[in-house]
mmCIF file with all atom_site columns, C-alpha atoms in Angstrom:
data_model
loop_
_atom_site.group_PDB
_atom_site.id
_atom_site.type_symbol
_atom_site.label_atom_id
_atom_site.label_alt_id
_atom_site.label_comp_id
_atom_site.label_asym_id
_atom_site.label_entity_id
_atom_site.label_seq_id
_atom_site.pdbx_PDB_ins_code
_atom_site.Cartn_x
_atom_site.Cartn_y
_atom_site.Cartn_z
_atom_site.occupancy
_atom_site.B_iso_or_equiv
_atom_site.pdbx_formal_charge
_atom_site.auth_seq_id
_atom_site.auth_comp_id
_atom_site.auth_asym_id
_atom_site.auth_atom_id
_atom_site.pdbx_PDB_model_num
ATOM 1   C CA . VAL A 1 1   ? 21.862 26.084 -36.944 1.00 86.00 ? 1   VAL A CA 1
ATOM 2   C CA . ARG A 1 2   ? 19.705 29.136 -37.648 1.00 84.00 ? 2   ARG A CA 1
ATOM 3   C CA . ARG A 1 3   ? 18.164 27.443 -40.705 1.00 88.00 ? 3   ARG A CA 1
ATOM 4   C CA . CYS A 1 4   ? 17.483 24.255 -38.738 1.00 88.00 ? 4   CYS A CA 1
ATOM 5   C CA . ALA A 1 5   ? 15.822 26.207 -35.939 1.00 88.00 ? 5   ALA A CA 1
ATOM 6   C CA . ALA A 1 6   ? 13.716 28.217 -38.389 1.00 87.00 ? 6   ALA A CA 1
ATOM 7   C CA . ARG A 1 7   ? 12.664 25.148 -40.410 1.00 90.00 ? 7   ARG A CA 1
ATOM 8   C CA . ALA A 1 8   ? 11.704 23.284 -37.239 1.00 90.00 ? 8   ALA A CA 1
ATOM 9   C CA . LYS A 1 9   ? 9.787  26.372 -36.024 1.00 89.00 ? 9   LYS A CA 1
ATOM 10  C CA . LEU A 1 10  ? 11.858 26.162 -32.855 1.00 87.00 ? 10  LEU A CA 1
ATOM 11  C CA . GLU A 1 11  ? 11.162 29.279 -30.823 1.00 87.00 ? 11  GLU A CA 1
ATOM 12  C CA . CYS A 1 12  ? 14.563 30.396 -29.608 1.00 86.00 ? 12  CYS A CA 1
ATOM 13  C CA . VAL A 1 13  ? 17.023 33.248 -29.548 1.00 86.00 ? 13  VAL A CA 1
ATOM 14  C CA . ILE A 1 14  ? 20.361 32.401 -31.066 1.00 89.00 ? 14  ILE A CA 1
ATOM 15  C CA . ASP A 1 15  ? 23.537 34.196 -30.023 1.00 91.00 ? 15  ASP A CA 1
ATOM 16  C CA . GLU A 1 16  ? 26.458 33.449 -32.273 1.00 90.00 ? 16  GLU A CA 1
ATOM 17  C CA . ALA A 1 17  ? 30.147 33.434 -31.369 1.00 89.00 ? 17  ALA A CA 1
ATOM 18  C CA . THR A 1 18  ? 32.939 33.363 -33.923 1.00 86.00 ? 18  THR A CA 1
ATOM 19  C CA . SER A 1 19  ? 35.610 31.899 -31.643 1.00 86.00 ? 19  SER A CA 1
ATOM 20  C CA . ALA A 1 20  ? 35.993 29.748 -28.549 1.00 87.00 ? 20  ALA A CA 1
ATOM 21  C CA . SER A 1 21  ? 37.114 32.743 -26.473 1.00 87.00 ? 21  SER A CA 1
ATOM 22  C CA . GLN A 1 22  ? 34.063 34.761 -27.538 1.00 89.00 ? 22  GLN A CA 1
ATOM 23  C CA . ALA A 1 23  ? 31.784 31.802 -26.751 1.00 90.00 ? 23  ALA A CA 1
ATOM 24  C CA . ILE A 1 24  ? 33.333 31.486 -23.294 1.00 89.00 ? 24  ILE A CA 1
ATOM 25  C CA . GLN A 1 25  ? 32.818 35.223 -22.637 1.00 90.00 ? 25  GLN A CA 1
ATOM 26  C CA . MET A 1 26  ? 29.178 34.868 -23.701 1.00 91.00 ? 26  MET A CA 1
ATOM 27  C CA . LEU A 1 27  ? 28.666 31.860 -21.419 1.00 90.00 ? 27  LEU A CA 1
ATOM 28  C CA . ARG A 1 28  ? 30.119 33.799 -18.494 1.00 89.00 ? 28  ARG A CA 1
ATOM 29  C CA . ALA A 1 29  ? 27.979 36.868 -19.159 1.00 90.00 ? 29  ALA A CA 1
ATOM 30  C CA . ASN A 1 30  ? 24.624 35.263 -19.984 1.00 88.00 ? 30  ASN A CA 1
ATOM 31  C CA . ALA A 1 31  ? 22.245 32.544 -18.883 1.00 86.00 ? 31  ALA A CA 1
ATOM 32  C CA . TYR A 1 32  ? 21.449 30.035 -21.612 1.00 89.00 ? 32  TYR A CA 1
ATOM 33  C CA . ASP A 1 33  ? 19.073 27.096 -21.732 1.00 90.00 ? 33  ASP A CA 1
ATOM 34  C CA . CYS A 1 34  ? 21.371 25.294 -24.149 1.00 92.00 ? 34  CYS A CA 1
ATOM 35  C CA . ALA A 1 35  ? 24.592 25.852 -26.092 1.00 91.00 ? 35  ALA A CA 1
ATOM 36  C CA . VAL A 1 36  ? 25.237 24.443 -29.550 1.00 92.00 ? 36  VAL A CA 1
ATOM 37  C CA . VAL A 1 37  ? 28.971 24.275 -30.130 1.00 89.00 ? 37  VAL A CA 1
ATOM 38  C CA . HIS A 1 38  ? 30.818 23.458 -33.335 1.00 88.00 ? 38  HIS A CA 1
ATOM 39  C CA . TRP A 1 39  ? 33.687 21.214 -32.292 1.00 86.00 ? 39  TRP A CA 1
ATOM 40  C CA . ASN A 1 40  ? 36.058 22.660 -34.878 1.00 81.00 ? 40  ASN A CA 1
ATOM 41  C CA . LEU A 1 41  ? 36.233 26.345 -34.047 1.00 76.00 ? 41  LEU A CA 1
ATOM 42  C CA . PRO A 1 42  ? 38.580 28.870 -35.680 1.00 72.00 ? 42  PRO A CA 1
ATOM 43  C CA . SER A 1 43  ? 40.602 29.232 -32.468 1.00 74.00 ? 43  SER A CA 1
ATOM 44  C CA . GLY A 1 44  ? 40.722 25.510 -31.597 1.00 70.00 ? 44  GLY A CA 1
ATOM 45  C CA . ASP A 1 45  ? 38.295 22.786 -30.694 1.00 77.00 ? 45  ASP A CA 1
ATOM 46  C CA . GLY A 1 46  ? 35.161 23.208 -28.618 1.00 84.00 ? 46  GLY A CA 1
ATOM 47  C CA . SER A 1 47  ? 36.623 21.557 -25.511 1.00 85.00 ? 47  SER A CA 1
ATOM 48  C CA . ALA A 1 48  ? 37.219 24.843 -23.648 1.00 86.00 ? 48  ALA A CA 1
ATOM 49  C CA . VAL A 1 49  ? 33.643 25.933 -24.385 1.00 89.00 ? 49  VAL A CA 1
ATOM 50  C CA . LEU A 1 50  ? 32.303 22.563 -23.244 1.00 89.00 ? 50  LEU A CA 1
ATOM 51  C CA . ASP A 1 51  ? 34.334 22.791 -20.017 1.00 87.00 ? 51  ASP A CA 1
ATOM 52  C CA . GLU A 1 52  ? 33.154 26.355 -19.338 1.00 87.00 ? 52  GLU A CA 1
ATOM 53  C CA . ALA A 1 53  ? 29.497 25.415 -19.830 1.00 88.00 ? 53  ALA A CA 1
ATOM 54  C CA . ALA A 1 54  ? 29.841 22.381 -17.554 1.00 82.00 ? 54  ALA A CA 1
ATOM 55  C CA . ASN A 1 55  ? 31.599 24.362 -14.809 1.00 81.00 ? 55  ASN A CA 1
ATOM 56  C CA . LYS A 1 56  ? 28.987 27.086 -14.435 1.00 79.00 ? 56  LYS A CA 1
ATOM 57  C CA . ILE A 1 57  ? 26.983 27.014 -11.192 1.00 69.00 ? 57  ILE A CA 1
ATOM 58  C CA . ASP A 1 58  ? 23.928 26.199 -13.269 1.00 77.00 ? 58  ASP A CA 1
ATOM 59  C CA . ALA A 1 59  ? 25.591 23.992 -15.865 1.00 83.00 ? 59  ALA A CA 1
ATOM 60  C CA . ILE A 1 60  ? 24.505 24.716 -19.417 1.00 88.00 ? 60  ILE A CA 1
ATOM 61  C CA . PRO A 1 61  ? 23.742 21.653 -21.512 1.00 92.00 ? 61  PRO A CA 1
ATOM 62  C CA . VAL A 1 62  ? 25.880 21.524 -24.650 1.00 92.00 ? 62  VAL A CA 1
ATOM 63  C CA . ILE A 1 63  ? 25.133 19.951 -28.016 1.00 93.00 ? 63  ILE A CA 1
ATOM 64  C CA . ILE A 1 64  ? 28.319 19.346 -29.972 1.00 91.00 ? 64  ILE A CA 1
ATOM 65  C CA . LEU A 1 65  ? 28.282 19.599 -33.767 1.00 90.00 ? 65  LEU A CA 1
ATOM 66  C CA . ALA A 1 66  ? 31.164 17.956 -35.614 1.00 88.00 ? 66  ALA A CA 1
ATOM 67  C CA . GLY A 1 67  ? 32.146 17.956 -39.277 1.00 78.00 ? 67  GLY A CA 1
ATOM 68  C CA . HIS A 1 68  ? 31.635 14.231 -39.704 1.00 72.00 ? 68  HIS A CA 1
ATOM 69  C CA . GLY A 1 69  ? 30.596 11.254 -37.626 1.00 69.00 ? 69  GLY A CA 1
ATOM 70  C CA . ASP A 1 70  ? 33.427 10.114 -35.405 1.00 77.00 ? 70  ASP A CA 1
ATOM 71  C CA . GLU A 1 71  ? 32.486 7.585  -32.739 1.00 83.00 ? 71  GLU A CA 1
ATOM 72  C CA . SER A 1 72  ? 35.609 8.184  -30.653 1.00 86.00 ? 72  SER A CA 1
ATOM 73  C CA . LEU A 1 73  ? 34.966 11.953 -30.649 1.00 85.00 ? 73  LEU A CA 1
ATOM 74  C CA . ALA A 1 74  ? 31.316 11.337 -29.776 1.00 86.00 ? 74  ALA A CA 1
ATOM 75  C CA . ALA A 1 75  ? 32.353 9.136  -26.848 1.00 88.00 ? 75  ALA A CA 1
ATOM 76  C CA . GLU A 1 76  ? 34.953 11.686 -25.693 1.00 88.00 ? 76  GLU A CA 1
ATOM 77  C CA . VAL A 1 77  ? 32.600 14.684 -25.691 1.00 89.00 ? 77  VAL A CA 1
ATOM 78  C CA . MET A 1 78  ? 29.807 12.743 -23.998 1.00 90.00 ? 78  MET A CA 1
ATOM 79  C CA . LYS A 1 79  ? 32.220 11.638 -21.253 1.00 90.00 ? 79  LYS A CA 1
ATOM 80  C CA . ARG A 1 80  ? 33.268 15.265 -20.813 1.00 87.00 ? 80  ARG A CA 1
ATOM 81  C CA . GLY A 1 81  ? 29.683 16.328 -20.240 1.00 88.00 ? 81  GLY A CA 1
ATOM 82  C CA . ALA A 1 82  ? 28.123 17.091 -23.620 1.00 91.00 ? 82  ALA A CA 1
ATOM 83  C CA . ALA A 1 83  ? 24.381 16.512 -23.605 1.00 92.00 ? 83  ALA A CA 1
ATOM 84  C CA . ASP A 1 84  ? 24.319 15.396 -27.259 1.00 93.00 ? 84  ASP A CA 1
ATOM 85  C CA . TYR A 1 85  ? 26.543 14.967 -30.289 1.00 93.00 ? 85  TYR A CA 1
ATOM 86  C CA . ILE A 1 86  ? 25.359 15.530 -33.842 1.00 92.00 ? 86  ILE A CA 1
ATOM 87  C CA . PRO A 1 87  ? 27.565 14.961 -36.880 1.00 91.00 ? 87  PRO A CA 1
ATOM 88  C CA . LYS A 1 88  ? 26.868 17.657 -39.474 1.00 86.00 ? 88  LYS A CA 1
ATOM 89  C CA . SER A 1 89  ? 26.007 14.909 -41.948 1.00 87.00 ? 89  SER A CA 1
ATOM 90  C CA . GLU A 1 90  ? 23.003 14.069 -39.744 1.00 87.00 ? 90  GLU A CA 1
ATOM 91  C CA . LEU A 1 91  ? 22.045 17.662 -39.029 1.00 88.00 ? 91  LEU A CA 1
ATOM 92  C CA . ASP A 1 92  ? 18.588 18.569 -40.269 1.00 91.00 ? 92  ASP A CA 1
ATOM 93  C CA . ALA A 1 93  ? 15.731 20.582 -38.806 1.00 92.00 ? 93  ALA A CA 1
ATOM 94  C CA . ASN A 1 94  ? 14.002 17.593 -37.229 1.00 93.00 ? 94  ASN A CA 1
ATOM 95  C CA . ARG A 1 95  ? 17.154 16.116 -35.632 1.00 93.00 ? 95  ARG A CA 1
ATOM 96  C CA . PHE A 1 96  ? 18.272 19.521 -34.375 1.00 92.00 ? 96  PHE A CA 1
ATOM 97  C CA . ALA A 1 97  ? 14.890 20.424 -32.849 1.00 93.00 ? 97  ALA A CA 1
ATOM 98  C CA . LYS A 1 98  ? 14.541 16.989 -31.269 1.00 94.00 ? 98  LYS A CA 1
ATOM 99  C CA . SER A 1 99  ? 17.993 17.298 -29.685 1.00 94.00 ? 99  SER A CA 1
ATOM 100 C CA . VAL A 1 100 ? 17.445 20.854 -28.395 1.00 94.00 ? 100 VAL A CA 1
ATOM 101 C CA . ARG A 1 101 ? 14.052 20.003 -26.928 1.00 94.00 ? 101 ARG A CA 1
ATOM 102 C CA . ALA A 1 102 ? 15.356 16.839 -25.247 1.00 94.00 ? 102 ALA A CA 1
ATOM 103 C CA . VAL A 1 103 ? 18.439 18.559 -23.853 1.00 93.00 ? 103 VAL A CA 1
ATOM 104 C CA . VAL A 1 104 ? 16.473 21.514 -22.480 1.00 93.00 ? 104 VAL A CA 1
ATOM 105 C CA . ARG A 1 105 ? 13.826 19.207 -20.970 1.00 93.00 ? 105 ARG A CA 1
ATOM 106 C CA . MET A 1 106 ? 16.555 17.160 -19.286 1.00 92.00 ? 106 MET A CA 1
ATOM 107 C CA . SER A 1 107 ? 18.234 20.302 -17.971 1.00 89.00 ? 107 SER A CA 1
ATOM 108 C CA . ILE A 1 108 ? 14.958 21.577 -16.532 1.00 91.00 ? 108 ILE A CA 1
ATOM 109 C CA . ALA A 1 109 ? 14.325 18.203 -14.909 1.00 93.00 ? 109 ALA A CA 1
ATOM 110 C CA . GLN A 1 110 ? 17.812 18.225 -13.368 1.00 88.00 ? 110 GLN A CA 1
ATOM 111 C CA . HIS A 1 111 ? 17.323 21.754 -11.993 1.00 88.00 ? 111 HIS A CA 1
ATOM 112 C CA . LEU A 1 112 ? 13.961 20.777 -10.527 1.00 93.00 ? 112 LEU A CA 1
ATOM 113 C CA . GLU A 1 113 ? 15.504 17.676 -8.968  1.00 94.00 ? 113 GLU A CA 1
ATOM 114 C CA . THR A 1 114 ? 18.298 19.744 -7.425  1.00 90.00 ? 114 THR A CA 1
ATOM 115 C CA . ARG A 1 115 ? 15.800 22.241 -6.009  1.00 93.00 ? 115 ARG A CA 1
ATOM 116 C CA . ALA A 1 116 ? 13.654 19.412 -4.652  1.00 96.00 ? 116 ALA A CA 1
ATOM 117 C CA . ARG A 1 117 ? 16.676 17.774 -3.005  1.00 95.00 ? 117 ARG A CA 1
ATOM 118 C CA . LEU A 1 118 ? 17.672 21.065 -1.373  1.00 95.00 ? 118 LEU A CA 1
ATOM 119 C CA . ALA A 1 119 ? 14.129 21.641 -0.130  1.00 95.00 ? 119 ALA A CA 1
ATOM 120 C CA . LEU A 1 120 ? 14.004 18.091 1.197   1.00 96.00 ? 120 LEU A CA 1
ATOM 121 C CA . ARG A 1 121 ? 17.342 18.611 2.981   1.00 95.00 ? 121 ARG A CA 1
ATOM 122 C CA . ARG A 1 122 ? 16.080 21.842 4.578   1.00 92.00 ? 122 ARG A CA 1
ATOM 123 C CA . GLU A 1 123 ? 12.906 20.113 5.754   1.00 93.00 ? 123 GLU A CA 1
ATOM 124 C CA . ALA A 1 124 ? 14.908 17.163 7.126   1.00 95.00 ? 124 ALA A CA 1
ATOM 125 C CA . ASP A 1 125 ? 17.083 19.617 9.060   1.00 92.00 ? 125 ASP A CA 1
ATOM 126 C CA . ARG A 1 126 ? 13.988 21.367 10.424  1.00 90.00 ? 126 ARG A CA 1
ATOM 127 C CA . LEU A 1 127 ? 12.484 18.025 11.407  1.00 93.00 ? 127 LEU A CA 1
ATOM 128 C CA . ALA A 1 128 ? 15.695 17.080 13.232  1.00 93.00 ? 128 ALA A CA 1
ATOM 129 C CA . VAL A 1 129 ? 15.466 20.329 15.230  1.00 91.00 ? 129 VAL A CA 1
ATOM 130 C CA . LEU A 1 130 ? 11.857 19.566 16.135  1.00 91.00 ? 130 LEU A CA 1
ATOM 131 C CA . VAL A 1 131 ? 12.635 15.982 17.162  1.00 94.00 ? 131 VAL A CA 1
ATOM 132 C CA . SER A 1 132 ? 15.562 17.097 19.297  1.00 92.00 ? 132 SER A CA 1
ATOM 133 C CA . ALA A 1 133 ? 13.481 19.839 20.929  1.00 91.00 ? 133 ALA A CA 1
ATOM 134 C CA . SER A 1 134 ? 10.659 17.382 21.528  1.00 92.00 ? 134 SER A CA 1
ATOM 135 C CA . VAL A 1 135 ? 12.973 14.998 23.364  1.00 94.00 ? 135 VAL A CA 1
ATOM 136 C CA . GLU A 1 136 ? 14.420 17.856 25.443  1.00 91.00 ? 136 GLU A CA 1
ATOM 137 C CA . LEU A 1 137 ? 10.948 19.223 26.243  1.00 91.00 ? 137 LEU A CA 1
ATOM 138 C CA . HIS A 1 138 ? 9.820  15.778 27.349  1.00 91.00 ? 138 HIS A CA 1
ATOM 139 C CA . ARG A 1 139 ? 12.759 15.608 29.772  1.00 92.00 ? 139 ARG A CA 1
ATOM 140 C CA . ALA A 1 140 ? 12.329 19.183 31.059  1.00 90.00 ? 140 ALA A CA 1
ATOM 141 C CA . ASP A 1 141 ? 11.440 19.446 34.714  1.00 89.00 ? 141 ASP A CA 1
ATOM 142 C CA . ASN A 1 142 ? 10.803 23.184 35.051  1.00 87.00 ? 142 ASN A CA 1
ATOM 143 C CA . ALA A 1 143 ? 9.314  26.124 33.153  1.00 81.00 ? 143 ALA A CA 1
ATOM 144 C CA . ILE A 1 144 ? 12.656 27.817 32.527  1.00 83.00 ? 144 ILE A CA 1
ATOM 145 C CA . THR A 1 145 ? 14.077 24.754 30.780  1.00 87.00 ? 145 THR A CA 1
ATOM 146 C CA . ILE A 1 146 ? 10.906 24.445 28.692  1.00 87.00 ? 146 ILE A CA 1
ATOM 147 C CA . VAL A 1 147 ? 11.069 28.098 27.616  1.00 85.00 ? 147 VAL A CA 1
ATOM 148 C CA . GLU A 1 148 ? 14.797 27.962 26.841  1.00 85.00 ? 148 GLU A CA 1
ATOM 149 C CA . THR A 1 149 ? 14.437 24.734 24.838  1.00 88.00 ? 149 THR A CA 1
ATOM 150 C CA . ALA A 1 150 ? 11.474 26.091 22.858  1.00 87.00 ? 150 ALA A CA 1
ATOM 151 C CA . LEU A 1 151 ? 13.267 29.383 22.243  1.00 86.00 ? 151 LEU A CA 1
ATOM 152 C CA . ALA A 1 152 ? 16.407 27.651 20.984  1.00 86.00 ? 152 ALA A CA 1
ATOM 153 C CA . ALA A 1 153 ? 14.348 25.456 18.635  1.00 89.00 ? 153 ALA A CA 1
ATOM 154 C CA . ILE A 1 154 ? 12.340 28.392 17.301  1.00 86.00 ? 154 ILE A CA 1
ATOM 155 C CA . THR A 1 155 ? 15.529 30.377 16.714  1.00 85.00 ? 155 THR A CA 1
ATOM 156 C CA . GLN A 1 156 ? 16.985 27.502 14.659  1.00 85.00 ? 156 GLN A CA 1
ATOM 157 C CA . LEU A 1 157 ? 13.772 26.925 12.726  1.00 86.00 ? 157 LEU A CA 1
ATOM 158 C CA . VAL A 1 158 ? 13.459 30.512 11.591  1.00 84.00 ? 158 VAL A CA 1
ATOM 159 C CA . ASP A 1 159 ? 17.224 30.893 11.133  1.00 80.00 ? 159 ASP A CA 1
ATOM 160 C CA . ALA A 1 160 ? 17.401 33.850 13.510  1.00 79.00 ? 160 ALA A CA 1
ATOM 161 C CA . ARG A 1 161 ? 20.484 35.269 15.178  1.00 80.00 ? 161 ARG A CA 1
ATOM 162 C CA . PHE A 1 162 ? 18.540 36.454 18.157  1.00 81.00 ? 162 PHE A CA 1
ATOM 163 C CA . ALA A 1 163 ? 15.236 35.584 19.820  1.00 81.00 ? 163 ALA A CA 1
ATOM 164 C CA . LYS A 1 164 ? 13.636 36.681 23.042  1.00 84.00 ? 164 LYS A CA 1
ATOM 165 C CA . ILE A 1 165 ? 10.631 35.462 25.009  1.00 84.00 ? 165 ILE A CA 1
ATOM 166 C CA . GLU A 1 166 ? 9.036  37.466 27.789  1.00 86.00 ? 166 GLU A CA 1
ATOM 167 C CA . LEU A 1 167 ? 6.249  36.053 29.962  1.00 85.00 ? 167 LEU A CA 1
ATOM 168 C CA . TYR A 1 168 ? 3.945  38.287 31.997  1.00 88.00 ? 168 TYR A CA 1
ATOM 169 C CA . ASP A 1 169 ? 1.370  37.586 34.661  1.00 88.00 ? 169 ASP A CA 1
ATOM 170 C CA . HIS A 1 170 ? -2.242 38.718 34.476  1.00 89.00 ? 170 HIS A CA 1
ATOM 171 C CA . GLU A 1 171 ? -1.263 42.186 35.742  1.00 90.00 ? 171 GLU A CA 1
ATOM 172 C CA . ARG A 1 172 ? 1.391  42.529 33.015  1.00 90.00 ? 172 ARG A CA 1
ATOM 173 C CA . ARG A 1 173 ? 4.307  42.166 35.401  1.00 91.00 ? 173 ARG A CA 1
ATOM 174 C CA . PRO A 1 174 ? 7.327  40.354 33.942  1.00 87.00 ? 174 PRO A CA 1
ATOM 175 C CA . VAL A 1 175 ? 7.522  36.794 35.182  1.00 86.00 ? 175 VAL A CA 1
ATOM 176 C CA . LEU A 1 176 ? 10.232 35.386 32.938  1.00 82.00 ? 176 LEU A CA 1
ATOM 177 C CA . ALA A 1 177 ? 12.497 36.740 30.191  1.00 83.00 ? 177 ALA A CA 1
ATOM 178 C CA . ARG A 1 178 ? 14.902 34.591 28.185  1.00 81.00 ? 178 ARG A CA 1
ATOM 179 C CA . SER A 1 179 ? 16.912 35.228 25.038  1.00 81.00 ? 179 SER A CA 1
ATOM 180 C CA . VAL A 1 180 ? 19.068 33.192 22.703  1.00 77.00 ? 180 VAL A CA 1
ATOM 181 C CA . GLY A 1 181 ? 21.856 34.598 20.553  1.00 74.00 ? 181 GLY A CA 1
ATOM 182 C CA . SER A 1 182 ? 23.039 38.168 20.558  1.00 68.00 ? 182 SER A CA 1
ATOM 183 C CA . ALA A 1 183 ? 21.132 41.219 19.455  1.00 62.00 ? 183 ALA A CA 1
ATOM 184 C CA . THR A 1 184 ? 22.940 43.251 16.817  1.00 62.00 ? 184 THR A CA 1
ATOM 185 C CA . GLU A 1 185 ? 22.243 46.672 15.429  1.00 50.00 ? 185 GLU A CA 1
ATOM 186 C CA . GLY A 1 186 ? 19.023 46.630 13.448  1.00 51.00 ? 186 GLY A CA 1
ATOM 187 C CA . THR A 1 187 ? 17.333 43.839 15.436  1.00 48.00 ? 187 THR A CA 1
ATOM 188 C CA . CYS A 1 188 ? 14.319 44.511 17.559  1.00 50.00 ? 188 CYS A CA 1
#
């Protein structure tokens, strides 16, 4: 793997584990863009490592290396979440670099998609608050209802636990004060 990366001029840092348990500890302790796992490890097969990488919050894409081409093994590891499978007989600098680059690009794209979906969900939730407040404001028949509705919407939009609105007349005398939520220590 090191020789393939060097020959392909692949800029990367390679951490090496000598057993499945060590690889799992490394996956738990570090963030990796990609993991290259030999299927036949001294302490068993690479399935535990593959499972650990797939179960991280930010799943780590795994390229499985196997001693020889085995279509059933390739199908099994791909079903279990491997990003690629390379028989050692096909392992050369070009194939390795192509696989690593593709797997990392795909992982980045998936992370960006997840972030975009979360942002879209947050904006949809904010829009729902605005639509609901708009309907309530349209139905409001007095200033107090308008202030309370606006205050509730603002509190939701900024994700606040407490909000307060105070209205004063031209002589700075309080006219109306409304709050939503409960003030806790540390709030103003």
